[in-house]
Coordinates of C-alpha atoms in Angstrom, one line a residue:
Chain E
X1 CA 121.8 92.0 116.3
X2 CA 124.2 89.2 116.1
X3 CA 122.5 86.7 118.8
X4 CA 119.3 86.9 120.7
X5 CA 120.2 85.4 123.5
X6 CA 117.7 87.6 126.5
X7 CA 115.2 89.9 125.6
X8 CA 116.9 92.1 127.9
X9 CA 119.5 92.5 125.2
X10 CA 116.7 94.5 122.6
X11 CA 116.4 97.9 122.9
X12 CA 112.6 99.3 121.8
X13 CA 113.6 100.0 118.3
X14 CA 114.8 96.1 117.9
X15 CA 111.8 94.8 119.7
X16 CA 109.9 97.2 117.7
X17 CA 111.5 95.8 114.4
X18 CA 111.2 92.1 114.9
X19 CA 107.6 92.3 115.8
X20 CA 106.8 94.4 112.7
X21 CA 108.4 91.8 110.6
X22 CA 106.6 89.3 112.2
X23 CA 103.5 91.4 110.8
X24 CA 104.3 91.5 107.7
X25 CA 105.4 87.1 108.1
X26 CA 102.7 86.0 109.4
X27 CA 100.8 86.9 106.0
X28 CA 102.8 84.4 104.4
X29 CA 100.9 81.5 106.5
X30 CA 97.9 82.0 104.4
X31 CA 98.9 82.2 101.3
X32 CA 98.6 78.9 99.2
X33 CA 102.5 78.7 98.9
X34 CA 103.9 79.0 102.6
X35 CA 107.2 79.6 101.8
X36 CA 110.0 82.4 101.0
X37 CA 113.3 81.8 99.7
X38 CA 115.4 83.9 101.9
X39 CA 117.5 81.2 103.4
X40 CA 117.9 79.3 100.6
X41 CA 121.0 77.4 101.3
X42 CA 121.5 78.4 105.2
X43 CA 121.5 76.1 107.7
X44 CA 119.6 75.8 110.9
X45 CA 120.5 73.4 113.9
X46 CA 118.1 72.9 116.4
X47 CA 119.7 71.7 119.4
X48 CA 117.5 70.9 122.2
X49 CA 118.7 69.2 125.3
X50 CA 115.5 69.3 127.3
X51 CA 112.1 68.4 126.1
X52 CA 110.2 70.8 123.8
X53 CA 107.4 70.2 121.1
X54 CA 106.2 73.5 120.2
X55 CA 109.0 75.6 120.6
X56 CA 111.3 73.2 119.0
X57 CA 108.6 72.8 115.8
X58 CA 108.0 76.2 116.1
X59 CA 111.3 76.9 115.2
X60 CA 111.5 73.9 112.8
X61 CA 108.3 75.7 110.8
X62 CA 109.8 79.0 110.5
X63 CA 113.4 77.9 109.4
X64 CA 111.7 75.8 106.5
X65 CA 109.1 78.6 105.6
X66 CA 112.4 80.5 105.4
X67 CA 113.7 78.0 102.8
X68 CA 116.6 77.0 105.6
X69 CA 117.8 73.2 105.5
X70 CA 116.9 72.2 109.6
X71 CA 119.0 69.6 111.8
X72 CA 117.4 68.4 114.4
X73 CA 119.6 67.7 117.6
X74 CA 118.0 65.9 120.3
X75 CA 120.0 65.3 123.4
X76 CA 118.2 61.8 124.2
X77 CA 119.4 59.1 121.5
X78 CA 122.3 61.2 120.6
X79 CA 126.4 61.3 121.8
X80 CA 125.4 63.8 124.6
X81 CA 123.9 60.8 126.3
X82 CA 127.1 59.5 125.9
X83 CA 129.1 61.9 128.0
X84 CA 130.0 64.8 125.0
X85 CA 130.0 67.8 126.0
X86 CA 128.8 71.2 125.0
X87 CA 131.9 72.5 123.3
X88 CA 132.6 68.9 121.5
X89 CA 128.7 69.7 120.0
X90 CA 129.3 72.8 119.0
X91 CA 132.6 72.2 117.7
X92 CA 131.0 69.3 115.4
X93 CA 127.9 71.5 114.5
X94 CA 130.4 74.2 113.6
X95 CA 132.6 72.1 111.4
X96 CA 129.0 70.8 109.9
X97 CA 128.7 74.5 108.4
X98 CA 125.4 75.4 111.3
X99 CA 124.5 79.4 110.2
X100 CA 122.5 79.5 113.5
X101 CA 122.0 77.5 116.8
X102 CA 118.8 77.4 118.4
X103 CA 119.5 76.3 121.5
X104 CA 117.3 74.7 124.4
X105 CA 119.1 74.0 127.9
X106 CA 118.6 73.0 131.4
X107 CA 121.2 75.1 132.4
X108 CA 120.7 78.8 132.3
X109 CA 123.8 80.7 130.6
X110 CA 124.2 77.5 128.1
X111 CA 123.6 80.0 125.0
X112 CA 125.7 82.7 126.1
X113 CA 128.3 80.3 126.7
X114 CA 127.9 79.3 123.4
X115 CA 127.7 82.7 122.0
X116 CA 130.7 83.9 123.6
X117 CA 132.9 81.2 123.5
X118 CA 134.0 81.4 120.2
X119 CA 133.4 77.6 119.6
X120 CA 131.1 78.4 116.4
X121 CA 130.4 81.3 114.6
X122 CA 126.9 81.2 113.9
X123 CA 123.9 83.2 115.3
X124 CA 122.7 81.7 118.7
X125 CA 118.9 81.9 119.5
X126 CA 118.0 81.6 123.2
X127 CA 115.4 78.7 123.0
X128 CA 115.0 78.7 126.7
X129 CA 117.6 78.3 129.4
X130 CA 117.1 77.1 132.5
X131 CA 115.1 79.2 134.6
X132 CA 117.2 82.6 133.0
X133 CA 115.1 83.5 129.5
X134 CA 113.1 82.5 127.0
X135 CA 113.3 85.6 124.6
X136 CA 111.5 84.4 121.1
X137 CA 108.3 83.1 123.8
X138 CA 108.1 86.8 124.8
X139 CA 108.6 88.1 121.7
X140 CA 105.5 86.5 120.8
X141 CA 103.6 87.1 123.9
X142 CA 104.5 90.5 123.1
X143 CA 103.5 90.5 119.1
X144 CA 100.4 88.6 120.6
X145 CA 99.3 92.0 122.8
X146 CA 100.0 94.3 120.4
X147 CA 97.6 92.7 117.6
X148 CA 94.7 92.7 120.3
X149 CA 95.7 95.7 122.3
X150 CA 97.7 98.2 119.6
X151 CA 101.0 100.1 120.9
X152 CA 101.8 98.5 124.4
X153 CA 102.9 101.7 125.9
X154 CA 101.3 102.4 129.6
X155 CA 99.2 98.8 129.0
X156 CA 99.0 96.8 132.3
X157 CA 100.3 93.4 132.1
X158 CA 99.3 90.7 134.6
X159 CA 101.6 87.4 135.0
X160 CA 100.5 85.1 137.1
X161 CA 102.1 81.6 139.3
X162 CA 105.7 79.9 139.0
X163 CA 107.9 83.4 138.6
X164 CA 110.6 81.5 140.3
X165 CA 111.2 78.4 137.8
X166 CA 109.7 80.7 135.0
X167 CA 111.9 81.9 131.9
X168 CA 108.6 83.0 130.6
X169 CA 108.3 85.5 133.0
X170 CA 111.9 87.1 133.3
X171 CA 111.6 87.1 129.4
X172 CA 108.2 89.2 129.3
X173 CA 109.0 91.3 132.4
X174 CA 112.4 92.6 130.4
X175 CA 110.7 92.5 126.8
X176 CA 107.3 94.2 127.9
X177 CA 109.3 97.2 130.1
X178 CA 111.4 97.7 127.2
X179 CA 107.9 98.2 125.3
X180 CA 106.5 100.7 128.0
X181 CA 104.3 98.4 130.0
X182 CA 103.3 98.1 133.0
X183 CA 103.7 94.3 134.5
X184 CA 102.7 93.0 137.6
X185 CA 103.7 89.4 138.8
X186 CA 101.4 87.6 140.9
X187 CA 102.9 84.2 143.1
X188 CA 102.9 83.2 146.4
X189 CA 106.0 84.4 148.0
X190 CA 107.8 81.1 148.0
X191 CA 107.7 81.5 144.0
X192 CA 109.2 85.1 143.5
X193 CA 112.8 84.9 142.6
X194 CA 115.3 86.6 145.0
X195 CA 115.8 90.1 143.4
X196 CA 112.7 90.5 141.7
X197 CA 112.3 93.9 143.5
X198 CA 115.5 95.1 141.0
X199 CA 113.5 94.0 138.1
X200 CA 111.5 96.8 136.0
X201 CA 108.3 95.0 137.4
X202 CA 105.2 95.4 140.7
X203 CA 105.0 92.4 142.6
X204 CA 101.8 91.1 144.9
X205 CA 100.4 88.0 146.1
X206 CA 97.1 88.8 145.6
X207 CA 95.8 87.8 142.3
X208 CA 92.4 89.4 142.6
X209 CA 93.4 92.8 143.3
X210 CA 95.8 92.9 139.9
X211 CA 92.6 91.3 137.9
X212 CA 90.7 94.7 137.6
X213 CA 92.6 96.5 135.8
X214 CA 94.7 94.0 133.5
X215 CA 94.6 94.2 129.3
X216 CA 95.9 90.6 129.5
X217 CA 96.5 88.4 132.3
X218 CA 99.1 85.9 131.2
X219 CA 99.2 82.3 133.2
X220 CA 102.3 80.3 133.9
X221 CA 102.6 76.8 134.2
X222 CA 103.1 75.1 137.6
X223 CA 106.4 73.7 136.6
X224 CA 105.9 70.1 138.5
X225 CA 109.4 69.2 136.9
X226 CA 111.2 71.8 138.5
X227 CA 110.1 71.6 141.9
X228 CA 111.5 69.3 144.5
X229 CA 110.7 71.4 147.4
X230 CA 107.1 72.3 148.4
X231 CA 106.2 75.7 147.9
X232 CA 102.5 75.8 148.7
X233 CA 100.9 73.4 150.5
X234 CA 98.7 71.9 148.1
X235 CA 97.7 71.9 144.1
X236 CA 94.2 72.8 145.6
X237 CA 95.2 75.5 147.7
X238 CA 97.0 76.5 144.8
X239 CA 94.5 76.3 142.6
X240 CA 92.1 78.4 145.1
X241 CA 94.5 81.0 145.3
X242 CA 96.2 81.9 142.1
X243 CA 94.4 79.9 139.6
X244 CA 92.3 81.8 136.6
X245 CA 88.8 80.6 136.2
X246 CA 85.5 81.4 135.6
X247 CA 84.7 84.0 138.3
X248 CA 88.9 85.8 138.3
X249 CA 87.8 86.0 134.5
X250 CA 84.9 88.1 135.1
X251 CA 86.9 90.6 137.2
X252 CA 89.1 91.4 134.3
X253 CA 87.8 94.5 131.6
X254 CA 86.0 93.3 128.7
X255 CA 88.8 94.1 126.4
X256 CA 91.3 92.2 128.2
X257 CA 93.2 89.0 127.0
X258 CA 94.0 85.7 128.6
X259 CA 97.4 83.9 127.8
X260 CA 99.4 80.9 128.5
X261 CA 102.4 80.1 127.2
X262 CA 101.3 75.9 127.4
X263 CA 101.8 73.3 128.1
X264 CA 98.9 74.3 130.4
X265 CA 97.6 72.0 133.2
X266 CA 94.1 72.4 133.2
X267 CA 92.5 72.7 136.4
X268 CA 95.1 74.0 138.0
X269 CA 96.6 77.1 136.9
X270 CA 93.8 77.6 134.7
X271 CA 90.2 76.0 134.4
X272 CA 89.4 74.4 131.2
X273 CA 86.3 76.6 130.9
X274 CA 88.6 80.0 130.4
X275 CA 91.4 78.1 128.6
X276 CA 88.5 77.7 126.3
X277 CA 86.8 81.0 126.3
X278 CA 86.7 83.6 123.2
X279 CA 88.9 85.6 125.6
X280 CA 91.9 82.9 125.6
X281 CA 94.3 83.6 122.8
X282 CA 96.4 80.5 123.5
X283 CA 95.9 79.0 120.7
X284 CA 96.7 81.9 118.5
X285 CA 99.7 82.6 120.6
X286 CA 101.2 79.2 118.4
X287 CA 100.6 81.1 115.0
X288 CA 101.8 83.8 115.9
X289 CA 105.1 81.6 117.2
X290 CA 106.1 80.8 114.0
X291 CA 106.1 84.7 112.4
X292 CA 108.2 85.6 115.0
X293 CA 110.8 83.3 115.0
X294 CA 110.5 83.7 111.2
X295 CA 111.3 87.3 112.0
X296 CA 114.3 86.7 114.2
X297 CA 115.6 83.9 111.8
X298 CA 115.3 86.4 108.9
X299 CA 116.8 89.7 111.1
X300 CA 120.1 86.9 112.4
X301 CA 120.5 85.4 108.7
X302 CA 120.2 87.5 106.1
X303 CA 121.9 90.2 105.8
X304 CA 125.9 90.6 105.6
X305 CA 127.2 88.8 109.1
X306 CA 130.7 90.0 108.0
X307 CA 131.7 87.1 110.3
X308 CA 135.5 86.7 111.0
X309 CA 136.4 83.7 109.1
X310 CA 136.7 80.5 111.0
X311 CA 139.9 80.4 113.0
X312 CA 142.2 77.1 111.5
X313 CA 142.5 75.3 115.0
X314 CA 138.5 74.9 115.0
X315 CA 138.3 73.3 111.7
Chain H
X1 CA 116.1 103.7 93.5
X2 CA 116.3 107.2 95.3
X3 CA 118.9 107.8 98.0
X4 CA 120.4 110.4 100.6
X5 CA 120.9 114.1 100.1
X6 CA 120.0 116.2 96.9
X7 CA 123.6 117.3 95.3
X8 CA 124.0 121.2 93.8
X9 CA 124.5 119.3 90.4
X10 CA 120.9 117.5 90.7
X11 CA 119.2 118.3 86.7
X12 CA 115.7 118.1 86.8
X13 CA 114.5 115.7 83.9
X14 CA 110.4 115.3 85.1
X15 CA 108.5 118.0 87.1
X16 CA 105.3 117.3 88.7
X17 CA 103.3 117.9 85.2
X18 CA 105.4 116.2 83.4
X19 CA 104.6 113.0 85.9
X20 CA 101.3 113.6 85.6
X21 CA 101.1 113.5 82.1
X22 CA 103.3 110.4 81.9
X23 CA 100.8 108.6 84.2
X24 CA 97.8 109.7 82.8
X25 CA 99.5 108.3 79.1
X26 CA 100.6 105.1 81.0
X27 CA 96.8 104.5 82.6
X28 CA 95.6 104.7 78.7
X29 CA 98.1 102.8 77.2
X30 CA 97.3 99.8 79.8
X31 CA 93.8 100.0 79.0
X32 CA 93.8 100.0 75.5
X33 CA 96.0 97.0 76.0
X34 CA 94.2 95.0 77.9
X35 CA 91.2 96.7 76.1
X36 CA 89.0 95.9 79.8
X37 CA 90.1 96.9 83.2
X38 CA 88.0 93.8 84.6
X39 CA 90.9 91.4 84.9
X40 CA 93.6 93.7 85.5
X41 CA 95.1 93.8 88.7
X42 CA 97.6 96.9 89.6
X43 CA 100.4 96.2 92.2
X44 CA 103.3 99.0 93.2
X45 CA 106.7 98.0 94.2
X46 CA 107.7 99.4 97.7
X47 CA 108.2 102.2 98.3
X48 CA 107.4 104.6 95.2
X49 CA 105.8 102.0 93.4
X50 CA 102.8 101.6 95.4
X51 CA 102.6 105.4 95.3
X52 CA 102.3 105.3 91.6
X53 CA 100.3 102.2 91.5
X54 CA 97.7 104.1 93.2
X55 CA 97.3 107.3 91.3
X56 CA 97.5 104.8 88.0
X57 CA 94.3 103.1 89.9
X58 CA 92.6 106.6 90.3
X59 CA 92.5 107.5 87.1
X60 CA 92.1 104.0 86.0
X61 CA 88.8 104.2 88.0
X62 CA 88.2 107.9 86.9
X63 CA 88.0 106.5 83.0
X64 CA 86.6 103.5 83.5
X65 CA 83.8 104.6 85.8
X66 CA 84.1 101.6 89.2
X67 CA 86.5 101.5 91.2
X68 CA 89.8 99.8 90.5
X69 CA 92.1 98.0 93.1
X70 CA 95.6 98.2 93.9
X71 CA 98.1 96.8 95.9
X72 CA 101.3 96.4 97.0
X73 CA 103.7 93.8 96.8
X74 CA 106.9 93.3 98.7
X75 CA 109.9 92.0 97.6
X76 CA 112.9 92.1 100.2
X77 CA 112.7 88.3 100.5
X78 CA 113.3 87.7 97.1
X79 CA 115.9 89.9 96.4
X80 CA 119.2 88.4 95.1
X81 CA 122.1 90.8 97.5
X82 CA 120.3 90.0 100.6
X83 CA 123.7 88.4 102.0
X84 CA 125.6 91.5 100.5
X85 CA 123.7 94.1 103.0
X86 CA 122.5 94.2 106.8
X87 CA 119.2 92.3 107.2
X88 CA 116.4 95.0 106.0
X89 CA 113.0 95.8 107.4
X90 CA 110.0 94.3 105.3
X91 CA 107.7 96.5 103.6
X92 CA 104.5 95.7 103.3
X93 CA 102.6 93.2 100.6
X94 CA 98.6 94.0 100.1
X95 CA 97.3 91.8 97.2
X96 CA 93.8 93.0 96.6
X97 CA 92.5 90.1 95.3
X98 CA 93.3 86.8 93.8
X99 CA 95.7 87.1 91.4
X100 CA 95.0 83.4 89.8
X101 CA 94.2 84.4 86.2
X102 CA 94.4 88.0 86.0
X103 CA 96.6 90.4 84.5
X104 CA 98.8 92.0 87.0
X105 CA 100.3 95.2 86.1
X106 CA 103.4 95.5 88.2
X107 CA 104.4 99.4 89.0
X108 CA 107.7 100.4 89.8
X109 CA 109.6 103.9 89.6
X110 CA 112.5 103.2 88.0
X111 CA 113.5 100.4 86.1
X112 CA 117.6 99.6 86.4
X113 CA 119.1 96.5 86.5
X114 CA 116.0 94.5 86.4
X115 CA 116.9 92.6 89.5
X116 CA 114.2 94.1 91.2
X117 CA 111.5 92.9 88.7
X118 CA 112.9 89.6 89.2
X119 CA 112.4 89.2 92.2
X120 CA 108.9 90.5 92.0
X121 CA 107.9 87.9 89.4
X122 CA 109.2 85.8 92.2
X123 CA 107.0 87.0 94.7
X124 CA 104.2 86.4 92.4
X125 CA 104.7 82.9 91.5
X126 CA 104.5 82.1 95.4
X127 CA 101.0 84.2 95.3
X128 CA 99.2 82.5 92.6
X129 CA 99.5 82.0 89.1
X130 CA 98.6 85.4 86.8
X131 CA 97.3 84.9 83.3
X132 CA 99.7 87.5 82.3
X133 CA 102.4 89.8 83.9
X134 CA 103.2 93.7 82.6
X135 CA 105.4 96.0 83.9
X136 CA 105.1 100.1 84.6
X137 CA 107.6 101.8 85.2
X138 CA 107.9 105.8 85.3
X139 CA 111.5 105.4 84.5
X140 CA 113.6 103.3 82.6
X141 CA 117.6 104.2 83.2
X142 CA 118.7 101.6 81.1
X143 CA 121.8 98.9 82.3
X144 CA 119.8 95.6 82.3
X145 CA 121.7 92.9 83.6
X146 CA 118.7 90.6 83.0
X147 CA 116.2 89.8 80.2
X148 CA 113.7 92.1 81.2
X149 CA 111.8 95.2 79.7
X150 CA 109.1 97.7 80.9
X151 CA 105.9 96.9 78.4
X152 CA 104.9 101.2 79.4
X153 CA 107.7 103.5 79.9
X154 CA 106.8 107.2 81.6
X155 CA 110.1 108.4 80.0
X156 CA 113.5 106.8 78.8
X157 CA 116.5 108.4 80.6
X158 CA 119.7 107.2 79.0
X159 CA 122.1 107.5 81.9
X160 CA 126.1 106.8 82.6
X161 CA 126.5 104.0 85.9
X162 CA 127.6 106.9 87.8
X163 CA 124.8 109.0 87.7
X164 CA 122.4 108.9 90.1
X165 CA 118.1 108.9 89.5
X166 CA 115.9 109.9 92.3
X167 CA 112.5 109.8 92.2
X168 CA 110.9 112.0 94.5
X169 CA 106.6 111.7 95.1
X170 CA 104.6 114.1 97.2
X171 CA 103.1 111.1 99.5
X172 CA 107.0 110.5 100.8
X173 CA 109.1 113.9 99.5
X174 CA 108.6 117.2 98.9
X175 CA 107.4 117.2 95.9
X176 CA 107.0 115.1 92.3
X177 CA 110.2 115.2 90.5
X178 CA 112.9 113.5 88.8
X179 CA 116.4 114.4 89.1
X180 CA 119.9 112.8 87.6
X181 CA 122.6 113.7 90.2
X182 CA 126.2 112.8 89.9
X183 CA 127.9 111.7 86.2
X184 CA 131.3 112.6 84.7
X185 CA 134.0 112.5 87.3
X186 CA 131.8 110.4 90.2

């Protein structure tokens, strides 16, 4: 593994890897010294040109439990708000001696693009492009499952609302096949991506009937910012229809989990009252963030990258 | 320190009785060292440490009469060639109980370089602060490359660098035994 750049890029055994890292990580969160040395002297750049807080601080925790010096690029207040482009950044971050790019883009294809263009030579992490992927979010999602329902094989996975706009869900429908479950997305059909039929997934548009027989529902946000056209008629209507609350929370099995990858809007993808409930592991879903990226960062950085050496004319 | 296939010219320096022995003289030597087992807290280095670590604790229990804990502690992230080698999967780290205090007994099955016991007393710092650390080891191959030495030795193997000492223990091989492969012309 050289990037991670879409979870459609793991095969089982690298899925299976990470996450068992990640088991053995998230240990190190309660020990009275939260740290390893293991990066010692690498360098992480997180560069994020849309807005982010936990995924960018998520990232930020694991490279400095990992003993990795962080830079923190932030497209507002920085040159790219003066017209620089990707290349120039990455041409500057390279010459600044970055081991990895995490990367966060509107546009979907930014990290491959950086990953393939042979602008830098560090390991790119997928942070969440466009509406493409968001691989380390389903990596825990996934790692999040498995501590609640064991080995994910033949386990029914529920994802509910904005498909369309979601990187969330493209993520989690590639990772979770991979893993030998079964996922169903739930939207209207205004919010299921053209060619979702090709992907390893069932799709309906009726929330209720997929309820029953879930081991974890998972809800997306209504992605306000992404949607100038009107895809249902109303937030209410919305709400009505493919919202989780109290009552859709009763149809599920008693062992089953609710998720959300947040920011949530309570109220209208999900009520406060199941956001809150014993059966929501959102809030767990941000602990068990930072072992997983730990586990990517340490999988990408530490062993031998017998990378070529950097070509003259990029210098 | 074990690796891949058995060669024809594998000499057998420990058999399964001989193991035994040398753990059973290990578990008294600790004890009459630390003259109390309260206090004393075992841990095995991944993989064949925490193998030996816990038959030490069994008859550790056996002699003493309660039950004595062990665990295991990891050390992959502290090793110093992690840049020289593909990224490696984690094993795991069970500390029993707090170690603030206590003697730990670290376990390993053979004792080489010394890197690896570095790094353990590494690991440990980052876990709490032990009143005292000792070392185990069922083999000690000589060719330290740091300051450190085993406080209770199973058996000292003088060995050439180009020899080879595998460990093998019935929870992960066939069977208990210790072999020197390789030497002269490697």
């Amino acid at each position: 593994m050289r990037h991670l750049l879409s979870a459609g890029d793991l095969s089982r055994d690298e899925a299976i890897q990470i996450l068992d890292t990640a088991e053995e990580l998230l240990n190190v969160a309660s020990r009275p010294i939260k740290k390893l040395p293991t990066l010692r002297g690498r360098t992480v750049v997180n560069l994020f040109y849309e807005d982010s807080t936990r995924t960018r601080i998520s990232f930020e925790a694991a490279a400095k439990r990992l003993s990795a010096d962080v830079i923190n690029f932030s497209a507002k207040g920085s040159s790219v708000s003066k017209g620089e482009s990707l290349k120039d950044t990455a041409l500057t971050l390279q010459a600044m001696g970055a081991d990895a790019v995490v990367i966060r883009h509107h546009l979907s294809g930014a990290p491959h693009r950086l990953a393939s263009s042979g602008w830098m030579h560090g390991a790119i992490v997928n942070a969440g492009d466009g509406t493409h992927e968001h691989p380390t979010q389903a990596l825990l999602d996934a790692f999040t499952m498995r501590r609640h329902l064991g080995d994910l094989t033949d386990r029914r996975i529920t994802i509910v609302g904005d498909v369309l706009h979601s990187r969330v869900a493209r993520s989690n429908a590639l990772l979770l096949s991979t893993l030998g479950a079964e996922v169903t997305l739930v939207a209207p059909p205004t919010l299921l991506p053209v060619g979702v039929e090709k992907w390893p997934v069932h799709t309906t548009y009726d929330l209720d009937s997929a309820l029953h027989k879930a081991d974890a529902v998972m809800m997306l946000r209504v992605q306000a910012e992404r949607m100038q056209n009107a895809y249902f008629p109303s937030a209410r209507e919305y709400s009505r229809r493919y919202g989780l609350d109290a009552r859709r929370m009763g149809m599920l099995p008693d062992h089953a989990i609710v998720m959300h990858p947040g920011p949530m809007n309570r109220g209208m993808e999900i009520s406060a009252e199941v956001a809150d409930s014993v059966r929501s592991v959102i809030v767990e879903q941000v602990t068990n963030g930072v072992a997983v990226r730990m586990a990517v960062l340490y999988l990408l950085l530490s062993g031998s990258n017998e990378s070529d050496p950097i070509p003259e004319s990029l210098v | 320190m074990s690796s891949t296939s058995a060669s024809p010219r594998a000499r057998v320096v420990l058999d399964d009785r001989d193991i035994s022995r040398a753990l059973t003289r290990i578990t008294h030597e600790i004890l009459e060292r630390n003259r109390d087992s309260r206090g004393l807290v075992i841990l095995g280095i991944p993989t064949r440490g925490v193998h030996l670590a816990s038959r030490i604790a069994a008859r550790m229990s056996e002699v003493e009469g309660r039950t004595i804990a062990h665990g295991a502690l990891d050390i992959t992230m502290y090793r110093d060639d992690l840049r020289m080698k593909p990224a490696r999967a984690l094993e795991h780290t069970s500390i029993p109980e707090d170690i603030d205090g206590k003697t730990v007994v670290l376990i390993d099955d053979v004792l080489f370089s010394g890197r690896t016991i570095r790094a353990a007393l590494d690991a440990l710092s980052d876990i709490g602060r032990p009143r005292a650390v000792q070392l185990a080891v069922l083999v000690d191959r000589g060719h330290r490359e740091l300051p450190i030495r085993a406080d209770f030795v199973g058996k000292n193997l003088p060995t050439s660098l180009s020899e080879k000492v595998r460990v093998r223990l019935s929870e992960s091989d066939e069977a208990d035994q210790v072999t020197i492969e390789g030497g002269e012309a490697a």
